[in-house]
Each structure stands twice: as C-alpha cells, then as structure tokens.
PDB file of C-alpha atoms in Angstrom:
ATOM      1  CA  MET A   1     149.419 209.731 -24.927  1.00  0.00           C
ATOM      2  CA  LEU A   2     147.970 206.245 -25.387  1.00  0.00           C
ATOM      3  CA  ASN A   3     149.750 203.186 -24.047  1.00  0.00           C
ATOM      4  CA  ARG A   4     148.872 199.652 -25.127  1.00  0.00           C
ATOM      5  CA  TRP A   5     149.234 196.233 -23.504  1.00  0.00           C
ATOM      6  CA  GLU A   6     148.140 193.594 -26.010  1.00  0.00           C
ATOM      7  CA  ASP A   7     144.384 194.270 -26.444  1.00  0.00           C
ATOM      8  CA  ILE A   8     144.130 196.935 -23.701  1.00  0.00           C
ATOM      9  CA  VAL A   9     144.647 200.636 -24.430  1.00  0.00           C
ATOM     10  CA  GLU A  10     145.193 203.057 -21.543  1.00  0.00           C
ATOM     11  CA  VAL A  11     143.473 206.437 -21.956  1.00  0.00           C
ATOM     12  CA  PRO A  12     144.638 209.123 -19.460  1.00  0.00           C
ATOM     13  CA  LEU A  13     141.950 211.755 -18.800  1.00  0.00           C
ATOM     14  CA  PRO A  14     142.478 215.083 -16.994  1.00  0.00           C
ATOM     15  CA  LEU A  15     140.661 215.925 -13.741  1.00  0.00           C
ATOM     16  CA  PRO A  16     140.069 219.452 -12.369  1.00  0.00           C
ATOM     17  CA  PHE A  17     140.902 218.463  -8.763  1.00  0.00           C
ATOM     18  CA  ALA A  18     143.763 217.032  -6.718  1.00  0.00           C
ATOM     19  CA  LEU A  19     144.067 213.621  -8.406  1.00  0.00           C
ATOM     20  CA  LYS A  20     144.797 215.409 -11.716  1.00  0.00           C
ATOM     21  CA  GLU A  21     144.197 212.336 -13.884  1.00  0.00           C
ATOM     22  CA  ILE A  22     142.215 209.119 -14.222  1.00  0.00           C
ATOM     23  CA  LYS A  23     143.204 206.151 -16.354  1.00  0.00           C
ATOM     24  CA  ALA A  24     140.334 204.695 -18.368  1.00  0.00           C
ATOM     25  CA  TYR A  25     140.773 201.642 -20.592  1.00  0.00           C
ATOM     26  CA  LEU A  26     139.680 200.520 -24.047  1.00  0.00           C
ATOM     27  CA  PHE A  27     139.445 196.765 -24.644  1.00  0.00           C
ATOM     28  CA  MET A  28     139.857 196.054 -28.322  1.00  0.00           C
ATOM     29  CA  GLY A  29     137.883 193.162 -29.820  1.00  0.00           C
ATOM     30  CA  GLU A  30     136.974 191.693 -33.170  1.00  0.00           C
ATOM     31  CA  ASN A  31     133.267 192.087 -32.479  1.00  0.00           C
ATOM     32  CA  GLY A  32     133.331 195.366 -30.585  1.00  0.00           C
ATOM     33  CA  VAL A  33     135.251 197.599 -28.213  1.00  0.00           C
ATOM     34  CA  THR A  34     134.584 197.946 -24.486  1.00  0.00           C
ATOM     35  CA  ILE A  35     135.320 201.026 -22.370  1.00  0.00           C
ATOM     36  CA  VAL A  36     136.031 200.607 -18.648  1.00  0.00           C
ATOM     37  CA  ASP A  37     135.427 203.888 -16.770  1.00  0.00           C
ATOM     38  CA  THR A  38     134.876 207.168 -18.542  1.00  0.00           C
ATOM     39  CA  GLY A  39     136.192 210.305 -16.848  1.00  0.00           C
ATOM     40  CA  LEU A  40     134.033 213.350 -16.166  1.00  0.00           C
ATOM     41  CA  ASN A  41     131.458 214.901 -18.480  1.00  0.00           C
ATOM     42  CA  ILE A  42     133.717 217.857 -19.190  1.00  0.00           C
ATOM     43  CA  GLU A  43     134.893 218.958 -22.611  1.00  0.00           C
ATOM     44  CA  GLN A  44     138.563 218.235 -21.819  1.00  0.00           C
ATOM     45  CA  ASP A  45     137.797 214.568 -21.199  1.00  0.00           C
ATOM     46  CA  PHE A  46     135.393 214.266 -24.125  1.00  0.00           C
ATOM     47  CA  THR A  47     138.027 215.760 -26.435  1.00  0.00           C
ATOM     48  CA  VAL A  48     140.597 213.219 -25.216  1.00  0.00           C
ATOM     49  CA  TRP A  49     138.176 210.386 -25.982  1.00  0.00           C
ATOM     50  CA  GLU A  50     137.483 211.674 -29.484  1.00  0.00           C
ATOM     51  CA  SER A  51     141.212 212.049 -30.162  1.00  0.00           C
ATOM     52  CA  ALA A  52     141.935 208.569 -28.795  1.00  0.00           C
ATOM     53  CA  MET A  53     139.238 206.981 -30.918  1.00  0.00           C
ATOM     54  CA  LYS A  54     140.420 208.815 -34.023  1.00  0.00           C
ATOM     55  CA  GLU A  55     143.997 207.653 -33.367  1.00  0.00           C
ATOM     56  CA  LEU A  56     142.764 204.051 -33.060  1.00  0.00           C
ATOM     57  CA  GLY A  57     140.503 204.300 -36.109  1.00  0.00           C
ATOM     58  CA  LEU A  58     137.308 203.908 -34.048  1.00  0.00           C
ATOM     59  CA  THR A  59     133.889 205.565 -34.067  1.00  0.00           C
ATOM     60  CA  TRP A  60     131.215 205.603 -31.377  1.00  0.00           C
ATOM     61  CA  GLY A  61     129.457 202.907 -33.343  1.00  0.00           C
ATOM     62  CA  ASP A  62     132.361 200.524 -32.694  1.00  0.00           C
ATOM     63  CA  LEU A  63     131.637 200.416 -28.957  1.00  0.00           C
ATOM     64  CA  ASP A  64     129.736 197.395 -27.667  1.00  0.00           C
ATOM     65  CA  LYS A  65     129.492 198.299 -23.971  1.00  0.00           C
ATOM     66  CA  ILE A  66     130.691 200.569 -21.176  1.00  0.00           C
ATOM     67  CA  VAL A  67     131.679 199.038 -17.841  1.00  0.00           C
ATOM     68  CA  LEU A  68     132.034 201.076 -14.636  1.00  0.00           C
ATOM     69  CA  THR A  69     134.110 199.998 -11.659  1.00  0.00           C
ATOM     70  CA  HIS A  70     132.131 202.322  -9.344  1.00  0.00           C
ATOM     71  CA  TYR A  71     129.960 205.412  -9.122  1.00  0.00           C
ATOM     72  CA  HIS A  72     132.487 208.168  -8.309  1.00  0.00           C
ATOM     73  CA  PRO A  73     132.256 211.048 -10.794  1.00  0.00           C
ATOM     74  CA  ASP A  74     135.670 210.549 -12.397  1.00  0.00           C
ATOM     75  CA  HIS A  75     134.677 206.978 -13.299  1.00  0.00           C
ATOM     76  CA  TYR A  76     130.961 207.446 -13.976  1.00  0.00           C
ATOM     77  CA  GLY A  77     130.642 210.964 -15.330  1.00  0.00           C
ATOM     78  CA  LEU A  78     130.679 210.511 -19.119  1.00  0.00           C
ATOM     79  CA  ALA A  79     128.829 207.181 -19.167  1.00  0.00           C
ATOM     80  CA  GLY A  80     125.391 208.601 -19.961  1.00  0.00           C
ATOM     81  CA  ARG A  81     126.656 210.883 -22.711  1.00  0.00           C
ATOM     82  CA  MET A  82     128.729 208.096 -24.257  1.00  0.00           C
ATOM     83  CA  GLN A  83     125.793 205.692 -24.073  1.00  0.00           C
ATOM     84  CA  GLN A  84     123.672 208.102 -26.100  1.00  0.00           C
ATOM     85  CA  LEU A  85     126.405 208.708 -28.688  1.00  0.00           C
ATOM     86  CA  ALA A  86     126.952 204.967 -29.115  1.00  0.00           C
ATOM     87  CA  GLY A  87     123.295 204.248 -29.841  1.00  0.00           C
ATOM     88  CA  GLY A  88     122.175 203.125 -26.394  1.00  0.00           C
ATOM     89  CA  ILE A  89     124.789 200.422 -25.759  1.00  0.00           C
ATOM     90  CA  PRO A  90     124.696 198.777 -22.289  1.00  0.00           C
ATOM     91  CA  VAL A  91     126.360 200.514 -19.353  1.00  0.00           C
ATOM     92  CA  TYR A  92     127.296 197.944 -16.709  1.00  0.00           C
ATOM     93  CA  ILE A  93     127.631 198.837 -13.022  1.00  0.00           C
ATOM     94  CA  SER A  94     126.781 197.194  -9.700  1.00  0.00           C
ATOM     95  CA  GLN A  95     123.253 197.876  -8.504  1.00  0.00           C
ATOM     96  CA  VAL A  96     124.562 199.241  -5.194  1.00  0.00           C
ATOM     97  CA  ASP A  97     126.760 201.790  -6.910  1.00  0.00           C
ATOM     98  CA  PHE A  98     124.081 202.947  -9.329  1.00  0.00           C
ATOM     99  CA  GLN A  99     121.821 203.539  -6.315  1.00  0.00           C
ATOM    100  CA  GLN A 100     124.625 205.478  -4.643  1.00  0.00           C
ATOM    101  CA  ALA A 101     125.115 207.574  -7.769  1.00  0.00           C
ATOM    102  CA  GLN A 102     121.480 208.635  -7.320  1.00  0.00           C
ATOM    103  CA  LEU A 103     122.011 209.136  -3.577  1.00  0.00           C
ATOM    104  CA  PHE A 104     124.911 211.523  -4.170  1.00  0.00           C
ATOM    105  CA  TRP A 105     124.144 213.134  -7.523  1.00  0.00           C
ATOM    106  CA  ASP A 106     120.373 213.145  -8.068  1.00  0.00           C
ATOM    107  CA  ARG A 107     119.171 216.739  -7.993  1.00  0.00           C
ATOM    108  CA  ASP A 108     116.443 215.861  -5.455  1.00  0.00           C
ATOM    109  CA  SER A 109     118.779 213.938  -3.134  1.00  0.00           C
ATOM    110  CA  LYS A 110     119.126 214.977   0.512  1.00  0.00           C
ATOM    111  CA  MET A 111     122.715 213.709   0.764  1.00  0.00           C
ATOM    112  CA  ALA A 112     124.223 217.202   0.903  1.00  0.00           C
ATOM    113  CA  GLN A 113     122.048 218.123   3.884  1.00  0.00           C
ATOM    114  CA  ASP A 114     122.682 214.762   5.579  1.00  0.00           C
ATOM    115  CA  LEU A 115     126.429 215.113   5.106  1.00  0.00           C
ATOM    116  CA  ALA A 116     126.433 218.698   6.395  1.00  0.00           C
ATOM    117  CA  SER A 117     124.492 217.576   9.491  1.00  0.00           C
ATOM    118  CA  ALA A 118     126.885 214.687  10.104  1.00  0.00           C
ATOM    119  CA  PHE A 119     129.950 216.922   9.794  1.00  0.00           C
ATOM    120  CA  ARG A 120     128.349 219.462  12.141  1.00  0.00           C
ATOM    121  CA  ARG A 121     127.786 216.751  14.772  1.00  0.00           C
ATOM    122  CA  HIS A 122     131.427 215.763  14.457  1.00  0.00           C
ATOM    123  CA  GLY A 123     132.724 219.256  15.176  1.00  0.00           C
ATOM    124  CA  LEU A 124     133.314 220.847  11.767  1.00  0.00           C
ATOM    125  CA  ASP A 125     133.114 224.620  11.928  1.00  0.00           C
ATOM    126  CA  GLU A 126     129.816 226.037  10.705  1.00  0.00           C
ATOM    127  CA  SER A 127     131.552 228.268   8.156  1.00  0.00           C
ATOM    128  CA  VAL A 128     132.823 225.108   6.435  1.00  0.00           C
ATOM    129  CA  VAL A 129     129.636 223.075   6.951  1.00  0.00           C
ATOM    130  CA  LYS A 130     127.703 225.705   4.996  1.00  0.00           C
ATOM    131  CA  GLN A 131     129.890 225.076   1.934  1.00  0.00           C
ATOM    132  CA  ILE A 132     129.045 221.359   1.701  1.00  0.00           C
ATOM    133  CA  PRO A 133     125.720 221.548  -0.243  1.00  0.00           C
ATOM    134  CA  GLU A 134     127.100 223.852  -2.928  1.00  0.00           C
ATOM    135  CA  HIS A 135     130.293 221.808  -3.153  1.00  0.00           C
ATOM    136  CA  LEU A 136     128.423 218.527  -3.745  1.00  0.00           C
ATOM    137  CA  ALA A 137     126.045 220.185  -6.209  1.00  0.00           C
ATOM    138  CA  SER A 138     129.028 221.367  -8.260  1.00  0.00           C
ATOM    139  CA  PHE A 139     129.673 217.749  -9.315  1.00  0.00           C
ATOM    140  CA  ILE A 140     126.216 217.179 -10.805  1.00  0.00           C
ATOM    141  CA  PRO A 141     126.887 218.748 -14.246  1.00  0.00           C
ATOM    142  CA  TRP A 142     129.962 216.507 -14.522  1.00  0.00           C
ATOM    143  CA  ILE A 143     127.886 213.302 -14.332  1.00  0.00           C
ATOM    144  CA  GLU A 144     124.665 214.173 -16.165  1.00  0.00           C
ATOM    145  CA  PRO A 145     122.977 212.615 -17.995  1.00  0.00           C
ATOM    146  CA  HIS A 146     122.901 209.481 -15.859  1.00  0.00           C
ATOM    147  CA  PRO A 147     123.198 206.279 -17.911  1.00  0.00           C
ATOM    148  CA  ASN A 148     120.481 203.688 -18.245  1.00  0.00           C
ATOM    149  CA  PRO A 149     122.237 200.877 -16.339  1.00  0.00           C
ATOM    150  CA  THR A 150     122.552 197.124 -16.686  1.00  0.00           C
ATOM    151  CA  PHE A 151     123.470 195.610 -13.334  1.00  0.00           C
ATOM    152  CA  LEU A 152     126.497 193.380 -12.812  1.00  0.00           C
ATOM    153  CA  ARG A 153     126.688 190.744 -10.092  1.00  0.00           C
ATOM    154  CA  ALA A 154     129.837 189.611  -8.302  1.00  0.00           C
ATOM    155  CA  GLY A 155     130.896 186.141  -9.385  1.00  0.00           C
ATOM    156  CA  SER A 156     129.484 186.534 -12.892  1.00  0.00           C
ATOM    157  CA  LYS A 157     131.537 186.779 -16.087  1.00  0.00           C
ATOM    158  CA  ILE A 158     131.764 189.643 -18.543  1.00  0.00           C
ATOM    159  CA  GLN A 159     133.337 190.015 -21.961  1.00  0.00           C
ATOM    160  CA  LEU A 160     135.796 192.926 -22.238  1.00  0.00           C
ATOM    161  CA  GLY A 161     136.876 193.097 -25.856  1.00  0.00           C
ATOM    162  CA  ASP A 162     137.422 189.474 -26.865  1.00  0.00           C
ATOM    163  CA  ARG A 163     138.370 188.128 -23.429  1.00  0.00           C
ATOM    164  CA  THR A 164     136.283 186.880 -20.517  1.00  0.00           C
ATOM    165  CA  TYR A 165     136.770 188.412 -17.063  1.00  0.00           C
ATOM    166  CA  LYS A 166     135.432 187.384 -13.671  1.00  0.00           C
ATOM    167  CA  VAL A 167     133.503 190.107 -11.836  1.00  0.00           C
ATOM    168  CA  ILE A 168     134.795 190.535  -8.253  1.00  0.00           C
ATOM    169  CA  HIS A 169     133.166 192.665  -5.556  1.00  0.00           C
ATOM    170  CA  THR A 170     135.943 194.760  -3.964  1.00  0.00           C
ATOM    171  CA  PRO A 171     134.188 197.137  -1.526  1.00  0.00           C
ATOM    172  CA  GLY A 172     135.727 199.719   0.778  1.00  0.00           C
ATOM    173  CA  HIS A 173     136.470 202.655  -1.499  1.00  0.00           C
ATOM    174  CA  ALA A 174     132.887 202.384  -2.759  1.00  0.00           C
ATOM    175  CA  ASP A 175     130.229 200.022  -1.446  1.00  0.00           C
ATOM    176  CA  GLY A 176     129.583 198.354  -4.795  1.00  0.00           C
ATOM    177  CA  HIS A 177     133.071 198.670  -6.286  1.00  0.00           C
ATOM    178  CA  LEU A 178     133.845 195.978  -8.882  1.00  0.00           C
ATOM    179  CA  SER A 179     137.155 194.658 -10.202  1.00  0.00           C
ATOM    180  CA  PHE A 180     137.647 192.408 -13.217  1.00  0.00           C
ATOM    181  CA  TYR A 181     140.022 189.431 -13.409  1.00  0.00           C
ATOM    182  CA  ASP A 182     141.472 187.643 -16.431  1.00  0.00           C
ATOM    183  CA  SER A 183     142.530 184.287 -14.933  1.00  0.00           C
ATOM    184  CA  GLU A 184     144.443 183.218 -18.051  1.00  0.00           C
ATOM    185  CA  ARG A 185     146.818 186.193 -18.045  1.00  0.00           C
ATOM    186  CA  GLU A 186     146.366 186.844 -14.304  1.00  0.00           C
ATOM    187  CA  TRP A 187     145.592 190.492 -15.030  1.00  0.00           C
ATOM    188  CA  LEU A 188     143.373 192.556 -12.716  1.00  0.00           C
ATOM    189  CA  ILE A 189     141.371 195.609 -13.792  1.00  0.00           C
ATOM    190  CA  GLY A 190     141.283 197.136 -10.327  1.00  0.00           C
ATOM    191  CA  GLY A 191     139.667 200.578 -10.577  1.00  0.00           C
ATOM    192  CA  ASP A 192     140.364 202.292  -7.254  1.00  0.00           C
ATOM    193  CA  PHE A 193     140.576 199.064  -5.238  1.00  0.00           C
ATOM    194  CA  LEU A 194     144.389 199.038  -5.263  1.00  0.00           C
ATOM    195  CA  LEU A 195     146.564 201.960  -6.360  1.00  0.00           C
ATOM    196  CA  PRO A 196     150.328 201.906  -6.880  1.00  0.00           C
ATOM    197  CA  ARG A 197     151.392 205.190  -5.260  1.00  0.00           C
ATOM    198  CA  ILE A 198     148.568 206.458  -3.079  1.00  0.00           C
ATOM    199  CA  THR A 199     146.112 204.724  -0.787  1.00  0.00           C
ATOM    200  CA  PRO A 200     142.477 204.604  -1.949  1.00  0.00           C
ATOM    201  CA  ASN A 201     140.268 206.939   0.056  1.00  0.00           C
ATOM    202  CA  ILE A 202     138.126 204.964   2.514  1.00  0.00           C
ATOM    203  CA  SER A 203     135.282 207.220   3.616  1.00  0.00           C
ATOM    204  CA  MET A 204     132.274 206.921   5.873  1.00  0.00           C
ATOM    205  CA  TRP A 205     129.207 208.604   4.336  1.00  0.00           C
ATOM    206  CA  PRO A 206     125.616 208.934   5.594  1.00  0.00           C
ATOM    207  CA  ASN A 207     123.282 206.157   4.392  1.00  0.00           C
ATOM    208  CA  CYS A 208     126.199 204.033   3.151  1.00  0.00           C
ATOM    209  CA  ASP A 209     128.426 201.289   4.604  1.00  0.00           C
ATOM    210  CA  LYS A 210     128.542 201.795   8.376  1.00  0.00           C
ATOM    211  CA  ASN A 211     132.076 200.379   8.696  1.00  0.00           C
ATOM    212  CA  PRO A 212     133.824 200.906   5.335  1.00  0.00           C
ATOM    213  CA  LEU A 213     137.365 200.434   6.637  1.00  0.00           C
ATOM    214  CA  GLN A 214     136.440 196.996   7.938  1.00  0.00           C
ATOM    215  CA  SER A 215     134.956 196.218   4.524  1.00  0.00           C
ATOM    216  CA  TYR A 216     138.134 197.373   2.816  1.00  0.00           C
ATOM    217  CA  LEU A 217     140.473 195.394   5.077  1.00  0.00           C
ATOM    218  CA  LYS A 218     138.333 192.306   4.454  1.00  0.00           C
ATOM    219  CA  THR A 219     138.631 192.976   0.714  1.00  0.00           C
ATOM    220  CA  LEU A 220     142.425 193.137   0.975  1.00  0.00           C
ATOM    221  CA  GLU A 221     142.433 189.869   2.932  1.00  0.00           C
ATOM    222  CA  LYS A 222     140.148 188.190   0.394  1.00  0.00           C
ATOM    223  CA  MET A 223     142.087 189.424  -2.620  1.00  0.00           C
ATOM    224  CA  LYS A 224     145.635 188.733  -1.431  1.00  0.00           C
ATOM    225  CA  SER A 225     145.453 185.052  -2.395  1.00  0.00           C
ATOM    226  CA  LEU A 226     144.496 185.877  -5.994  1.00  0.00           C
ATOM    227  CA  PRO A 227     147.408 185.239  -8.382  1.00  0.00           C
ATOM    228  CA  VAL A 228     147.928 188.612 -10.086  1.00  0.00           C
ATOM    229  CA  LYS A 229     150.798 189.477 -12.427  1.00  0.00           C
ATOM    230  CA  ARG A 230     149.622 192.921 -13.525  1.00  0.00           C
ATOM    231  CA  VAL A 231     147.205 195.505 -12.111  1.00  0.00           C
ATOM    232  CA  PHE A 232     145.497 198.093 -14.311  1.00  0.00           C
ATOM    233  CA  SER A 233     144.520 200.768 -11.806  1.00  0.00           C
ATOM    234  CA  SER A 234     142.734 204.083 -12.261  1.00  0.00           C
ATOM    235  CA  HIS A 235     145.335 206.410 -10.755  1.00  0.00           C
ATOM    236  CA  GLY A 236     149.044 205.939 -11.346  1.00  0.00           C
ATOM    237  CA  PRO A 237     150.954 203.521 -13.559  1.00  0.00           C
ATOM    238  CA  ILE A 238     150.130 199.900 -14.257  1.00  0.00           C
ATOM    239  CA  PHE A 239     152.038 197.828 -11.694  1.00  0.00           C
ATOM    240  CA  GLU A 240     153.093 194.275 -10.894  1.00  0.00           C
ATOM    241  CA  ASN A 241     153.978 194.220  -7.152  1.00  0.00           C
ATOM    242  CA  TYR A 242     150.440 193.166  -6.231  1.00  0.00           C
ATOM    243  CA  GLN A 243     151.047 191.236  -2.996  1.00  0.00           C
ATOM    244  CA  GLU A 244     153.569 193.776  -1.762  1.00  0.00           C
ATOM    245  CA  ARG A 245     151.165 196.640  -2.438  1.00  0.00           C
ATOM    246  CA  ILE A 246     148.353 194.932  -0.511  1.00  0.00           C
ATOM    247  CA  GLU A 247     150.682 194.572   2.470  1.00  0.00           C
ATOM    248  CA  GLN A 248     151.832 198.203   2.199  1.00  0.00           C
ATOM    249  CA  ILE A 249     148.255 199.494   2.230  1.00  0.00           C
ATOM    250  CA  ARG A 250     147.213 197.189   5.080  1.00  0.00           C
ATOM    251  CA  SER A 251     150.216 198.423   7.085  1.00  0.00           C
ATOM    252  CA  HIS A 252     149.341 202.029   6.250  1.00  0.00           C
ATOM    253  CA  HIS A 253     145.874 201.649   7.772  1.00  0.00           C
ATOM    254  CA  GLU A 254     147.256 199.923  10.858  1.00  0.00           C
ATOM    255  CA  GLY A 255     149.585 202.866  11.378  1.00  0.00           C
ATOM    256  CA  ARG A 256     146.811 205.406  10.858  1.00  0.00           C
ATOM    257  CA  LEU A 257     144.511 203.600  13.300  1.00  0.00           C
ATOM    258  CA  LYS A 258     147.246 203.620  15.948  1.00  0.00           C
ATOM    259  CA  ARG A 259     148.007 207.277  15.363  1.00  0.00           C
ATOM    260  CA  MET A 260     144.349 208.210  15.793  1.00  0.00           C
ATOM    261  CA  GLN A 261     143.843 206.057  18.874  1.00  0.00           C
ATOM    262  CA  ASP A 262     147.011 207.439  20.487  1.00  0.00           C
ATOM    263  CA  PHE A 263     145.823 210.993  19.841  1.00  0.00           C
ATOM    264  CA  VAL A 264     142.387 210.325  21.344  1.00  0.00           C
ATOM    265  CA  GLU A 265     143.998 208.716  24.396  1.00  0.00           C
ATOM    266  CA  MET A 266     146.411 211.633  24.823  1.00  0.00           C
ATOM    267  CA  GLU A 267     143.679 214.275  24.506  1.00  0.00           C
ATOM    268  CA  GLY A 268     141.087 212.368  26.528  1.00  0.00           C
ATOM    269  CA  ARG A 269     137.978 213.462  24.653  1.00  0.00           C
ATOM    270  CA  VAL A 270     138.015 214.784  21.078  1.00  0.00           C
ATOM    271  CA  SER A 271     135.790 215.333  18.079  1.00  0.00           C
ATOM    272  CA  ALA A 272     136.437 213.679  14.738  1.00  0.00           C
ATOM    273  CA  THR A 273     137.332 217.106  13.342  1.00  0.00           C
ATOM    274  CA  GLU A 274     140.108 217.481  15.942  1.00  0.00           C
ATOM    275  CA  VAL A 275     141.444 214.048  14.972  1.00  0.00           C
ATOM    276  CA  CYS A 276     141.221 215.008  11.292  1.00  0.00           C
ATOM    277  CA  ASP A 277     143.141 218.242  11.896  1.00  0.00           C
ATOM    278  CA  HIS A 278     145.829 216.277  13.756  1.00  0.00           C
ATOM    279  CA  VAL A 279     146.272 213.707  10.971  1.00  0.00           C
ATOM    280  CA  PHE A 280     145.607 215.686   7.784  1.00  0.00           C
ATOM    281  CA  GLY A 281     146.269 219.309   8.864  1.00  0.00           C
ATOM    282  CA  LYS A 282     143.966 222.317   8.819  1.00  0.00           C
ATOM    283  CA  ASP A 283     144.867 224.065   5.565  1.00  0.00           C
ATOM    284  CA  LEU A 284     142.588 222.048   3.272  1.00  0.00           C
ATOM    285  CA  SER A 285     140.216 222.936   0.450  1.00  0.00           C
ATOM    286  CA  ILE A 286     136.540 222.117   0.886  1.00  0.00           C
ATOM    287  CA  HIS A 287     137.058 219.176  -1.506  1.00  0.00           C
ATOM    288  CA  ASN A 288     139.898 217.760   0.601  1.00  0.00           C
ATOM    289  CA  ILE A 289     138.141 218.478   3.911  1.00  0.00           C
ATOM    290  CA  ARG A 290     135.193 216.368   2.751  1.00  0.00           C
ATOM    291  CA  PHE A 291     137.421 213.384   2.047  1.00  0.00           C
ATOM    292  CA  ALA A 292     139.767 213.854   5.003  1.00  0.00           C
ATOM    293  CA  LEU A 293     136.969 214.068   7.584  1.00  0.00           C
ATOM    294  CA  SER A 294     135.059 211.176   6.026  1.00  0.00           C
ATOM    295  CA  GLU A 295     138.201 209.035   6.061  1.00  0.00           C
ATOM    296  CA  THR A 296     138.864 210.021   9.668  1.00  0.00           C
ATOM    297  CA  LEU A 297     135.333 208.919  10.564  1.00  0.00           C
ATOM    298  CA  ALA A 298     135.879 205.580   8.808  1.00  0.00           C
ATOM    299  CA  HIS A 299     138.928 204.919  10.994  1.00  0.00           C
ATOM    300  CA  LEU A 300     137.316 206.105  14.208  1.00  0.00           C
ATOM    301  CA  GLU A 301     134.224 204.009  13.552  1.00  0.00           C
ATOM    302  CA  TYR A 302     136.426 200.973  12.936  1.00  0.00           C
ATOM    303  CA  LEU A 303     138.079 201.536  16.330  1.00  0.00           C
ATOM    304  CA  ARG A 304     134.695 202.023  17.998  1.00  0.00           C
ATOM    305  CA  ASN A 305     133.370 198.796  16.509  1.00  0.00           C
ATOM    306  CA  ASN A 306     136.445 197.012  17.879  1.00  0.00           C
ATOM    307  CA  GLN A 307     135.762 198.449  21.350  1.00  0.00           C
ATOM    308  CA  GLN A 308     138.993 200.454  21.214  1.00  0.00           C
ATOM    309  CA  LEU A 309     137.094 203.747  21.378  1.00  0.00           C
ATOM    310  CA  GLU A 310     133.738 204.867  22.711  1.00  0.00           C
ATOM    311  CA  VAL A 311     131.610 207.766  21.537  1.00  0.00           C
ATOM    312  CA  GLU A 312     129.704 210.292  23.619  1.00  0.00           C
ATOM    313  CA  ARG A 313     126.465 211.188  21.863  1.00  0.00           C
ATOM    314  CA  ALA A 314     125.172 214.246  23.714  1.00  0.00           C
ATOM    315  CA  GLY A 315     124.550 216.650  20.824  1.00  0.00           C
ATOM    316  CA  LYS A 316     127.956 216.704  19.176  1.00  0.00           C
ATOM    317  CA  ARG A 317     129.969 213.483  18.974  1.00  0.00           C
ATOM    318  CA  TYR A 318     133.161 213.028  20.969  1.00  0.00           C
ATOM    319  CA  PHE A 319     135.470 210.017  20.986  1.00  0.00           C
ATOM    320  CA  TYR A 320     137.354 208.730  24.011  1.00  0.00           C
ATOM    321  CA  VAL A 321     139.296 205.625  25.038  1.00  0.00           C
ATOM    322  CA  PRO A 322     137.154 203.451  27.346  1.00  0.00           C
ATOM    323  CA  PHE A 323     138.384 202.682  30.841  1.00  0.00           C
ATOM    324  CA  ARG A 324     139.861 199.205  31.077  1.00  0.00           C
TER     325      ARG A 324
END
C-alpha cells in the first residue's frame, strides 16, 4: 500500500529477516522522479517497485536519480539493478559507505574472516564463529550488481524531486550515513539515523569506526537543535516527535551502558560474549548474534574509551572495571 505526503510517496518493501520491512521513498517532480533507498535485490522487492510505478503511472525512464542513505543491504541492494534499468542514471551515496559496501559485500573481501576472528577473540563459541563467513556471503546476491556511484558530500545540496535538500552526515548506524533536510518544510529524510519504535543498531565492525557509539551520541547531540516537524524513517511509521525521540534513544543508550558496566563489575572479568548473553539472551539466530555482539562491543568500547572499563588482551579479550 502506497502512502503519500505531498510530493513524497512511501513504498514499503518486504525483508526476509527480523525487520520485516523497509520504507523506501519516491520523490515526484516535474522533471524527474528520485528514489531514496531501494530494498534488496530480491524478486519480492522488485515486484513491489514495478507495481508501485505502474500505480503511479511511471516507467524506469522517468527516474532521474537514486539516492542511498547508507550501504546496508536493505537500503543499497537494488540500486545497481535499478540503475541499469533506468539507463545508467546517477546513484548517489557517501564515499565512505560505498567503500564499506565493497568491504562487506565484495566477493574478494576478507571481512568475513576478520569478523570471525574478532568474534572468536571476544569469546564467541567456535560452532557459531564458523557460521559467520557463510552468513555474510548469503547477502551478496541481494546486493549485486553494485551500482556505479556518484559521491555525495555532507553540507552539499541535492534535488529530490522538485525540492532542494541539505545533505547531513549522521554517522553511528553506518560510518557514512546521510540524512536529507528540507529547511522550508522542516522535513527530515532520516534513513536509519532515527527510528520511531526501535533503536538503530550501533555496531562495532573490523576496519570501521573504532568508537561508533560515541559517533552516534555526537550525531544525536548535533541533530537535536535542528527544527524538524516530520521524520521520514526507514523502519516504522513517519513521525513528528523528533526531539522527544532523540532524548528517548539517548536515554536508552545510557541505560544500556550502565547495565553492561554493572554486569562487568559484578562478574569481575568477562568476555564481550558473556555481556551480550546477559543483555540480549542466548537463544539468537546467527543473524541476530552478529548484530547483538557487535552492538555489545560498541558499548563496551565506548566505556573503555571513557576509562570506565579496561581490557585484558592476552589471547582472548576480557573486560573488567579498573581499580580506583
């Protein structure tokens, strides 16, 4: 079902994992139509796009550009296929996130091995570690072919449909995540920066931001002064309680940091996997384990950088509260 707010059309796309759905957006314009985020390169999502375009009286030739908030498969996956169908139109993304798309999803990338090694050092059972390479590789067909990108810079302007938006760097969920702001209407196209019902996953990955939770909290602090009347997010309904939601998410992370630090202090010396099990539980799929442990590491690394925890680096990694 398509919903429309003035020139913006919301296109819900199904996902074959826990989130269930991503909201992509069509920006209608007199001189062309812009897509922001694409869904996965799976037939269910492609069929939804074709139905949506037929309902709106559009063809692939009516598209003028594709804009990606970040590199995660549910946002990036169909971009290359759509680019080809639309005659090679530009696909805009931050340079950092295009590089990270290659880091995670290039068939010659070593990310799967690096991630497995990192999880092993942090105490994940070998039977689970062995599943990581195959699990990551399973995403590759959902994002190929990669698009030929045009890079967007924070602080620049971009036309979405007939309106001009400011490009804002909103890292944390992804290192190069971009949001788009219409200052006249005070509308924010937020991707996964700010979600109405769940908290964006903040994960620490090998060869990426070394303190992503700090980056995200700085993003929240930077963005809270922006006057926003409506947020078009990627997961959940469009919402208007922008300032309140920023405060809720900031408070959520404060509570999670305290819970993790209290657990480490109580146990004395623990691995990140033990902290993850305590916070998220043990009965998780390989998909959810990957995100839960990476988010746990983001919080523990934030505490370590603030001198609230120390890490013992003899072989496997163990966290403990330093003596004061």
